[in-house]
Short mmCIF file of C-alpha atoms in Angstrom, two decimals:
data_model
loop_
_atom_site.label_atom_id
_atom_site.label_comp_id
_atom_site.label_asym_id
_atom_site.label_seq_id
_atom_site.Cartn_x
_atom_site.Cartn_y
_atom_site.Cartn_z
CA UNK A 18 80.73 111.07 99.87
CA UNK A 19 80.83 109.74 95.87
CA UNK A 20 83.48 108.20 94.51
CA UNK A 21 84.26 105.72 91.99
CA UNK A 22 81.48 102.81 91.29
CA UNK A 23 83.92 100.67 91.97
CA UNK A 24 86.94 100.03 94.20
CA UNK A 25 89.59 98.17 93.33
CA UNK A 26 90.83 95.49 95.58
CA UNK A 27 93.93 95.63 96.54
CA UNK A 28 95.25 94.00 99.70
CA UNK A 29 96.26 95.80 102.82
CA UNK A 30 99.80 96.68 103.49
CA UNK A 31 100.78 98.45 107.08
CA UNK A 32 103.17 101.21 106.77
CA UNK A 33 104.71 102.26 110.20
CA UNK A 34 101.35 102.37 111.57
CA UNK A 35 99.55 103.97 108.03
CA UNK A 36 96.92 101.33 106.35
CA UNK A 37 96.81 101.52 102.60
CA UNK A 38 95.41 99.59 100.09
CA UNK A 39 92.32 97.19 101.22
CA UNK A 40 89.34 99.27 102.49
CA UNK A 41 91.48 101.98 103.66
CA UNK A 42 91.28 105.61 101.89
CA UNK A 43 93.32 106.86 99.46
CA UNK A 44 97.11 108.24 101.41
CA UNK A 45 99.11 111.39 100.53
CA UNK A 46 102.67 110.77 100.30
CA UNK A 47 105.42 113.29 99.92
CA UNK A 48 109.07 113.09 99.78
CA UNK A 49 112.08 115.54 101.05
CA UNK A 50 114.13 117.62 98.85
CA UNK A 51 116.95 118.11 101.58
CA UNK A 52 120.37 116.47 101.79
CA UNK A 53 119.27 113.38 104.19
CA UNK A 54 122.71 113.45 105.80
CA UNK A 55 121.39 117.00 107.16
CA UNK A 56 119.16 116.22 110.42
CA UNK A 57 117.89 120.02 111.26
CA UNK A 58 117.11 120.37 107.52
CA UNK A 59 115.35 116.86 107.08
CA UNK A 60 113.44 117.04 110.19
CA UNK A 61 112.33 120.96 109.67
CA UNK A 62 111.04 119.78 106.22
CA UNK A 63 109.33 116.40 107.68
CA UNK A 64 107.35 118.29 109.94
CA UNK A 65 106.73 120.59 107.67
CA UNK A 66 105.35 118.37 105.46
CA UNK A 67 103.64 116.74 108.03
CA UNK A 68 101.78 119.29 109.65
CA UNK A 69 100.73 120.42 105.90
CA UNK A 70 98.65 116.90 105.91
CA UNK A 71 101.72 113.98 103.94
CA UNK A 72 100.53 110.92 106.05
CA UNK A 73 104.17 109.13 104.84
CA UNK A 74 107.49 110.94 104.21
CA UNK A 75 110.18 109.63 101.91
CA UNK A 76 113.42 110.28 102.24
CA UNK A 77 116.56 109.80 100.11
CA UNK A 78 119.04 107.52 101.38
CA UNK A 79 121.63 107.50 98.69
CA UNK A 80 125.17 107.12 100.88
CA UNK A 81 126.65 105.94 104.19
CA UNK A 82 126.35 109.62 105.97
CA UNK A 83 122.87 109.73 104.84
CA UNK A 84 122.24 106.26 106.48
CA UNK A 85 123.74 107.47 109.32
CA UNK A 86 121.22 110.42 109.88
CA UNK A 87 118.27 107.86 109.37
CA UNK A 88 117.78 106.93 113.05
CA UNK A 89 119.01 110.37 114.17
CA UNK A 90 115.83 111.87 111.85
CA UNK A 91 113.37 109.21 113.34
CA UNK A 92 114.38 110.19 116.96
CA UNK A 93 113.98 113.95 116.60
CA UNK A 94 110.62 113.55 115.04
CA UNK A 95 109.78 111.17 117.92
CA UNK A 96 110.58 114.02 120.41
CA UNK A 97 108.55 116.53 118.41
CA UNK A 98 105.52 114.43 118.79
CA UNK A 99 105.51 113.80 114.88
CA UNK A 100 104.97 110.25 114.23
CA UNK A 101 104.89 110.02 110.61
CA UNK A 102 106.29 106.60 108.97
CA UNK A 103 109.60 107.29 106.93
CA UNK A 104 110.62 105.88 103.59
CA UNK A 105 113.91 105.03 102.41
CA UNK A 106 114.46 105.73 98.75
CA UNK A 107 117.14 103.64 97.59
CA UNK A 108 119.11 103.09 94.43
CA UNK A 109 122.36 101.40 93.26
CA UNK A 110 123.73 100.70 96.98
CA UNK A 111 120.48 99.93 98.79
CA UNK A 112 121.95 96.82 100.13
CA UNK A 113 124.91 98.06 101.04
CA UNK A 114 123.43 100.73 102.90
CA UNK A 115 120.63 98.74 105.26
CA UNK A 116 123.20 95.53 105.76
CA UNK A 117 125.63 98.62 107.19
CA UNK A 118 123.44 100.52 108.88
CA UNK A 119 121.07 97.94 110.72
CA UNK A 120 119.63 101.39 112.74
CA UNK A 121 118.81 102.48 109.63
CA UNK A 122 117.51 99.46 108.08
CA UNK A 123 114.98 99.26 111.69
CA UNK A 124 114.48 102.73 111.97
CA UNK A 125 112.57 102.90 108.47
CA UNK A 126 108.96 102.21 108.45
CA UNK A 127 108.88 100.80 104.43
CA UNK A 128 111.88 100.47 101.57
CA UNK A 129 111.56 102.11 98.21
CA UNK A 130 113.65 100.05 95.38
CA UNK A 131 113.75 100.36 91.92
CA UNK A 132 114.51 97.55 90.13
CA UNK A 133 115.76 99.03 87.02
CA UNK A 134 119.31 100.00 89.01
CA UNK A 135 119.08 97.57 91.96
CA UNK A 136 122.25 95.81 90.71
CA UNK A 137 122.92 95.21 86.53
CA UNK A 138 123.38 92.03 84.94
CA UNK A 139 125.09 88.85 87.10
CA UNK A 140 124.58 91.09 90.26
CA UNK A 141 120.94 92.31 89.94
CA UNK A 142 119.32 89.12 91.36
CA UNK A 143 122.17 88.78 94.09
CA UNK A 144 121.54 92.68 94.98
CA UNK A 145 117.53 92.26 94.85
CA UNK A 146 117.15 88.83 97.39
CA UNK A 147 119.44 90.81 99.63
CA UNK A 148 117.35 94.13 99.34
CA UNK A 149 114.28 91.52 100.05
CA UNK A 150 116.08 89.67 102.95
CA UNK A 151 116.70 92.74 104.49
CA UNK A 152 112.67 93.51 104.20
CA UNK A 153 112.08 90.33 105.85
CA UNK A 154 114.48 90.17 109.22
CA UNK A 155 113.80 93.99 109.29
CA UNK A 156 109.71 93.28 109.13
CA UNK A 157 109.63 95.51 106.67
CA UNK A 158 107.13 96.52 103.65
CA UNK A 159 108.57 97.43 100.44
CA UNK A 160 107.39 99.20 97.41
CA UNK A 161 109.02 98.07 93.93
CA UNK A 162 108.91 101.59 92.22
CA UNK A 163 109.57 101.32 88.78
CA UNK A 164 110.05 104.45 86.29
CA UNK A 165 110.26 104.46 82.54
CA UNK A 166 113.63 106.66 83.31
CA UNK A 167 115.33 104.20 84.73
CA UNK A 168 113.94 100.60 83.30
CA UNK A 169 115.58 97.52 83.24
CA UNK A 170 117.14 97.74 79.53
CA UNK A 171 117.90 94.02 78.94
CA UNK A 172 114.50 93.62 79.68
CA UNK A 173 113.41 96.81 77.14
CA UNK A 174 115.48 95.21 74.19
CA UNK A 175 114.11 91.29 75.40
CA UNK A 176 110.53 92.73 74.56
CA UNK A 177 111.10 94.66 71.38
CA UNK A 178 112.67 91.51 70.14
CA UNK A 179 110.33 89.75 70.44
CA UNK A 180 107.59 92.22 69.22
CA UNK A 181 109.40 92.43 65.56
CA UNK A 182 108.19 89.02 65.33
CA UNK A 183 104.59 89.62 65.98
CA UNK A 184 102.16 89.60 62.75
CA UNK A 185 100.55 92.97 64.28
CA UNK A 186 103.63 94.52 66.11
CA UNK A 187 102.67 96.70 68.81
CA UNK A 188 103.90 100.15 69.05
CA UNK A 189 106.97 101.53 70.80
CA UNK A 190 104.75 103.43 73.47
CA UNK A 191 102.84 100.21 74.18
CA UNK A 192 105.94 97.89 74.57
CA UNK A 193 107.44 100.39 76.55
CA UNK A 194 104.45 99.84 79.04
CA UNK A 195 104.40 96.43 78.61
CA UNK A 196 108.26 96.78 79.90
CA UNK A 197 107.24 98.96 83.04
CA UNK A 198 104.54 96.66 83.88
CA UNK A 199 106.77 93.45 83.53
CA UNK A 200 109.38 94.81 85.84
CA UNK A 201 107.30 95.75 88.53
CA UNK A 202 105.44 92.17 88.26
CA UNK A 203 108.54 89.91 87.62
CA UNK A 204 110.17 91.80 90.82
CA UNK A 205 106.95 91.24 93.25
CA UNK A 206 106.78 87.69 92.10
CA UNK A 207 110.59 86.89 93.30
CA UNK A 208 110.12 89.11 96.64
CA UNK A 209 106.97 86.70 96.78
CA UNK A 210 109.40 83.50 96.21
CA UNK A 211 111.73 84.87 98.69
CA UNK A 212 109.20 85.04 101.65
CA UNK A 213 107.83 88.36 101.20
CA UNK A 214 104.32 88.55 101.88
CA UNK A 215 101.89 90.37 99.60
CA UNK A 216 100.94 92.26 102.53
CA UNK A 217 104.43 93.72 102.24
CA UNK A 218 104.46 94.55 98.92
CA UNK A 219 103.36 97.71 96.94
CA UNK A 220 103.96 98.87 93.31
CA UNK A 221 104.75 102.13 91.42
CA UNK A 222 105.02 102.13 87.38
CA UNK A 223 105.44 106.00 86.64
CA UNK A 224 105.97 107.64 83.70
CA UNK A 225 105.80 111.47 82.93
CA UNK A 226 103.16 111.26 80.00
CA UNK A 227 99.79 111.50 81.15
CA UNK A 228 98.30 109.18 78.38
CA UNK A 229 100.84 106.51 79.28
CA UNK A 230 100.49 106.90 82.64
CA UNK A 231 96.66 106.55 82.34
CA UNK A 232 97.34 103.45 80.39
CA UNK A 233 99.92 101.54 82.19
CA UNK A 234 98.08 101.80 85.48
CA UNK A 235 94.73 100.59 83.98
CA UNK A 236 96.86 97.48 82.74
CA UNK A 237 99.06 96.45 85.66
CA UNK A 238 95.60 96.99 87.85
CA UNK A 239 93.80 94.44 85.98
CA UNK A 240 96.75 92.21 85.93
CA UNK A 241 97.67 92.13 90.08
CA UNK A 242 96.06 93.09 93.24
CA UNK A 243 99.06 94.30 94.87
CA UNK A 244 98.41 97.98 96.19
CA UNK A 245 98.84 100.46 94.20
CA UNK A 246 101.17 103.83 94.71
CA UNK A 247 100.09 106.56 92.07
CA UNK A 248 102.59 109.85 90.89
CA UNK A 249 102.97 111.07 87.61
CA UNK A 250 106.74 111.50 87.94
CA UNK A 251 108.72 114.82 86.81
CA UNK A 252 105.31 116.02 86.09
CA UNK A 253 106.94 119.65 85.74
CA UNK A 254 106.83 122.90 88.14
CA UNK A 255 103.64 125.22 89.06
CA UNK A 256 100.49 124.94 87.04
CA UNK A 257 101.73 122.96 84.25
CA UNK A 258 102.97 120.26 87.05
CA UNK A 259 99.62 120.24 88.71
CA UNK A 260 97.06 120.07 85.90
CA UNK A 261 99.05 117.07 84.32
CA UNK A 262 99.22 115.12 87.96
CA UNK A 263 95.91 115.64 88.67
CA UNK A 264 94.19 114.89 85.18
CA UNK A 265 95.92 111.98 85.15
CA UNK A 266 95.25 110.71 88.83
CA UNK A 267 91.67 112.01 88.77
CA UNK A 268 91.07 109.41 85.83
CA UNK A 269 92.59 106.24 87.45
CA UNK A 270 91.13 107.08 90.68
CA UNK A 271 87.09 107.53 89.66
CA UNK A 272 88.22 103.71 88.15
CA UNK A 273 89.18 102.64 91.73
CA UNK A 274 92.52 103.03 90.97
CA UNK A 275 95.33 103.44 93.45
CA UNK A 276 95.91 103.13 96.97
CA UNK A 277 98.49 106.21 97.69
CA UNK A 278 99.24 109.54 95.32
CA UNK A 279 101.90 111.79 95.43
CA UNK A 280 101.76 115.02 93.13
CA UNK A 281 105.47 115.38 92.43
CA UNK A 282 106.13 119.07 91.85
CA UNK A 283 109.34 120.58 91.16
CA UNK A 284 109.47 123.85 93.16
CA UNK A 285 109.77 127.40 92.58
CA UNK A 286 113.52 128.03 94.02
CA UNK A 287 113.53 128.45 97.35
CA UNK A 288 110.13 127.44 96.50
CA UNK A 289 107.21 126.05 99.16
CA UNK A 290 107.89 121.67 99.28
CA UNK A 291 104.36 121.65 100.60
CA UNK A 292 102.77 122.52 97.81
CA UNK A 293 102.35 119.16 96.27
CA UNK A 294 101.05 117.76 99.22
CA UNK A 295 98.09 120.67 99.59
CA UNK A 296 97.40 119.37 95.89
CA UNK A 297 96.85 116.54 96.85
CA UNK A 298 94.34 116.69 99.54
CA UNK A 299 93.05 119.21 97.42
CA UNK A 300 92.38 116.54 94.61
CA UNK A 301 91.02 113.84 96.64
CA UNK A 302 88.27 116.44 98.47
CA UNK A 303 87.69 118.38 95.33
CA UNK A 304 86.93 114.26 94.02
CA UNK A 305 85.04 113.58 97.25
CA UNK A 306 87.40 110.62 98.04
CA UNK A 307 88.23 112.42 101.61
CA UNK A 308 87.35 115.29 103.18
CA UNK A 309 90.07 117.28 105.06
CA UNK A 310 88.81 120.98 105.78
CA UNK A 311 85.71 122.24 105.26
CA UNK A 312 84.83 123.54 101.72
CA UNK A 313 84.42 127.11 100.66
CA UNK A 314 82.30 127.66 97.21
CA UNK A 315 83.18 131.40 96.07
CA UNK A 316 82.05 132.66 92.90
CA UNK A 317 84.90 133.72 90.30
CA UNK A 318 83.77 137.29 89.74
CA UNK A 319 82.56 139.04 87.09
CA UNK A 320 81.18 142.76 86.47
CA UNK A 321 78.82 142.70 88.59
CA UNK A 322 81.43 142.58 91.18
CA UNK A 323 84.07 145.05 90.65
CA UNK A 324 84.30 145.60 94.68
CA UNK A 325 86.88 142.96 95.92
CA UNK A 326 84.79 142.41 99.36
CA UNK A 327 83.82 138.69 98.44
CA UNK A 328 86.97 138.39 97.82
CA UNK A 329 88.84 139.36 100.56
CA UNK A 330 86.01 137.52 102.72
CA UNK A 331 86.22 134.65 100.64
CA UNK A 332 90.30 134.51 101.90
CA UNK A 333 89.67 135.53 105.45
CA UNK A 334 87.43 132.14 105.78
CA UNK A 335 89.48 129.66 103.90
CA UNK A 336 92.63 130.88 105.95
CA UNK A 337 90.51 130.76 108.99
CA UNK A 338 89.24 127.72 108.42
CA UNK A 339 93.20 126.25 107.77
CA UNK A 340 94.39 127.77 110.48
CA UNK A 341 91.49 126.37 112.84
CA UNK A 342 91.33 122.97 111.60
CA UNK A 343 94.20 121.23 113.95
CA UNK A 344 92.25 122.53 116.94
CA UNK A 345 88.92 122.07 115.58
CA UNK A 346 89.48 118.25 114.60
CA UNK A 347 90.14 117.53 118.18
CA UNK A 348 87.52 119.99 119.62
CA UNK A 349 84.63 119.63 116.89
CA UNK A 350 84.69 116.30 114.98
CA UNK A 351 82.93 115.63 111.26
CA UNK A 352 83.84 120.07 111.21
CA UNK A 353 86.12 118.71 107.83
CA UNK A 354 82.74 118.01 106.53
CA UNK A 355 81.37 121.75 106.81
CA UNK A 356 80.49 123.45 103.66
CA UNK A 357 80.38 127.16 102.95
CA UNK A 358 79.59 129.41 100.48
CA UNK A 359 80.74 133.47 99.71
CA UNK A 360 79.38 134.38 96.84
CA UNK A 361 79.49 138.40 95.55
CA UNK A 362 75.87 139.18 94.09
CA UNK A 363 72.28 138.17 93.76
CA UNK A 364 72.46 136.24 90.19
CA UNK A 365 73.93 132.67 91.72
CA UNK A 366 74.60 134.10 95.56
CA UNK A 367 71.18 132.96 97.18
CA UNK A 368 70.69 129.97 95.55
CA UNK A 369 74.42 128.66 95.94
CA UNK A 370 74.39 129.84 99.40
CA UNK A 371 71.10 127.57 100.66
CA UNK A 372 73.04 124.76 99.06
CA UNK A 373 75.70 125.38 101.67
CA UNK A 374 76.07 125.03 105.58
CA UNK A 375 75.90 128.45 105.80
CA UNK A 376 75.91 130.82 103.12
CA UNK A 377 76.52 134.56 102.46
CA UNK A 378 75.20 136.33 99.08
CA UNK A 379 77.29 139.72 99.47
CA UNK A 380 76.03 142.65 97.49
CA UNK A 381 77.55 143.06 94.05
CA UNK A 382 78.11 146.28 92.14
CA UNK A 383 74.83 148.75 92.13
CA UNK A 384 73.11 146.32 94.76
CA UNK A 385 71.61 147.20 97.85
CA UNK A 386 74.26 147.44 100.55
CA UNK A 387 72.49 144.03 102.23
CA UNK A 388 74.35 140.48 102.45
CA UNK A 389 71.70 137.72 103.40
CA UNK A 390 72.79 134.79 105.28
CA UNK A 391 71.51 131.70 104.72
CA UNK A 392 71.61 128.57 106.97
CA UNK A 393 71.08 124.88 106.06
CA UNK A 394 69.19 126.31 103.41
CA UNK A 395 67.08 128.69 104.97
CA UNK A 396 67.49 132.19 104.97
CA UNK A 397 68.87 133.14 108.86
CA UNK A 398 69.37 137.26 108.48
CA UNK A 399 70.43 140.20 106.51
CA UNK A 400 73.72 141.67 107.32
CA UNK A 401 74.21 145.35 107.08
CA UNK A 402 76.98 147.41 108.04
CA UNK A 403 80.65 148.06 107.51
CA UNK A 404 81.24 145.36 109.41
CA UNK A 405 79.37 142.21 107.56
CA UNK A 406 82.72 140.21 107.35
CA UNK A 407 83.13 140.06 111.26
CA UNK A 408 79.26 139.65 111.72
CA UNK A 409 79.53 136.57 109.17
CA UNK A 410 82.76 135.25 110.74
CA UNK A 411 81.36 135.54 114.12
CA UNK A 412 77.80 133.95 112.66
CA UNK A 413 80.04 130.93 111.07
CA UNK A 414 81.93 129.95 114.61
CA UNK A 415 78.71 130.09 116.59
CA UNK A 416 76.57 127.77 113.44
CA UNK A 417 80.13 125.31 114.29
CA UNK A 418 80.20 125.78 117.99
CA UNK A 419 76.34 124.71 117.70
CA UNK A 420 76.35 122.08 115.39
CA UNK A 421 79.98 120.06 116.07
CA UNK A 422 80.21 121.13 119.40
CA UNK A 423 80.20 118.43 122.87
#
């Protein structure tokens, strides 16, 4: 697999059981949209996110009936056979919440704080050490999540105070990173001075620009080796939301940047929540960073290929292939690393069909009713027939059966 030249080092944290940071790959995180105090809701949409591939779940936890459900969540999951570490997102009352609701504070596998509403002038150091203490007797890792919506604005005004006086001020955009990066640094070094380990500690600095993302993660990662939690935040609903998230992840990570991504998508109503989490496994294959399912190449089209049969093949596969996979990983292992190619005429279909697995070049428009099949790069058969797609499908779980198989 490629990837970056270099990885960043960051040092381990353990997350309910999930390693990130250190030499561990790259995480997909997700978070609910449900009310947390709703336990059928919650745990239908943890599963669901779950099963769709988020390796950690966050969940808000923004009053005392929501606290409540917490352990209640945790337990169901247990009995479903899901064991996927939650986090608590917390603002304003965080430590309120986990020094009333001790369940809650144990049955959380991390603790997501912002420090730009953890508690406001006298009370936000007071607030803070008892979010941290909590950490602590609780064994708990916590990420300090700041976001340009919500930053600490004594600290804002502090550093564009002191930039007036500069001979070459900076610019607004850049003291505003300076701000996000400070916040996030000045909080881990007091969880540090409290007794929190760095092994407990990750960071967030989001923003919703993509530029300024790009740019404040590139500084804070030069300036700490915590590990890193990537999301461009409110990055926006459907294709706008995912071309912004992933053009800005897909920079920082080929620099080795980040340790976990979430692509935070606002849905459709009554919209699909997994969709940001197939974006992101699709970003970190499509990247080579990990490789989750096996890969389908299919051509785009064109006039040659006016009939839709590559297309309807192509589909067939890449839903067989999802549907497979959660047998297949326990029955074939290394299948995630199959390649495959469907491609509808003779112009790129041969060729990009030897550079696959297994390969079919279907016949475009005006061609010869003939498909040839190619495997690890040699040419296997021609298929003829009304029935090519079964003959190929039937071809592709006998080349897996062969080559994965005990």
């Amino acid at each position: 697999m490629s990837g970056p030249a270099i990885r960043r080092k960051s040092v381990a944290v353990d997350i309910g059981g999930v390693k990130i940071g250190g030499d561990a790959p790259i995480v997909v995180q997700s978070m609910t949209n449900t009310d947390t105090a709703d336990v059928e809701a919650t745990v239908s949409q943890v599963a669901a996110l779950h099963r769709a591939g988020s390796e950690i779940v966050r969940v808000t936890v923004d009053r005392d009936e929501a606290a409540m459900a917490v352990p209640h969540i945790v337990e169901r999951l247990d009995k479903l056979g899901i064991n996927v570490p939650l986090v608590g997102d917390f603002h304003y009352i965080g430590h309120k919440l986990l020094t009333d609701y001790p369940n809650c504070a144990s049955a959380l596998a991390k603790y997501r704080i912002n420090p730009g509403n953890v508690g406001f002038k006298a009370k936000r150091d007071i607030q803070f050490s008892t979010l941290i203490e909590l950490a602590l007797k609780h064994d708990k890792p916590v990420r300090i999540g700041v976001n340009w919506g919500s930053l600490d604005q004594e600290l804002l005004t502090r550093l564009m105070d002191e930039n007036t006086k500069r001979d070459f001020p900076w610019s607004a955009a850049r003291v505003m990173r300076e701000a996000i990066i400070q916040s996030a640094l000045l909080s881990a070094e007091r969880a540090e001075e409290l007794g929190l380990g760095r092994d407990k500690i990750i960071l967030s600095t989001k923003v919703s620009d993509v530029q300024n993302l790009i740019a404040v993660y590139e500084d804070l990662a030069k300036r700490a080796d915590y590990a890193l939690h990537l999301g461009l935040t409110e990055a926006g609903m459907g294709s706008k939301g995912i071309v912004a998230s992933s053009a800005a992840l897909a920079i920082l990570l080929q620099q080795g940047i980040g340790d976990t991504i979430r692509i935070s998508l606002t849905p459709e109503p009554d919209g699909d929540r997994t969709l940001e989490v197939k974006v992101a496994r699709e970003l970190l294959q499509g990247m080579g960073f990990r490789r989750f399912v096996p890969v389908v190449a299919a051509c785009p089209g064109c006039g040659r290929t006016t009939s839709s049969t590559f297309q309807v093949l192509a589909k067939e596969i890449e839903d067989h292939l999802a549907a497979s996979m959660p047998k297949w990983q326990q029955k074939y292992p290394g299948v995630e690393n199959l390649s495959v190619a469907v491609m509808g005429c003779i112009v790129n279909g041969p060729g990009e069909s030897k550079h696959a697995d297994i390969g079919i070049s279907l016949p475009g428009t005006g061609e010869a009713p003939a498909a040839p099949v190619f495997i690890d790069g040699k040419k296997a058969i021609t298929l003829r027939g009304d029935d090519v797609a079964e003959q190929f499908k039937k071809m592709l779980a006998d080349y897996i059966e062969q080559r994965f198989g005990p």
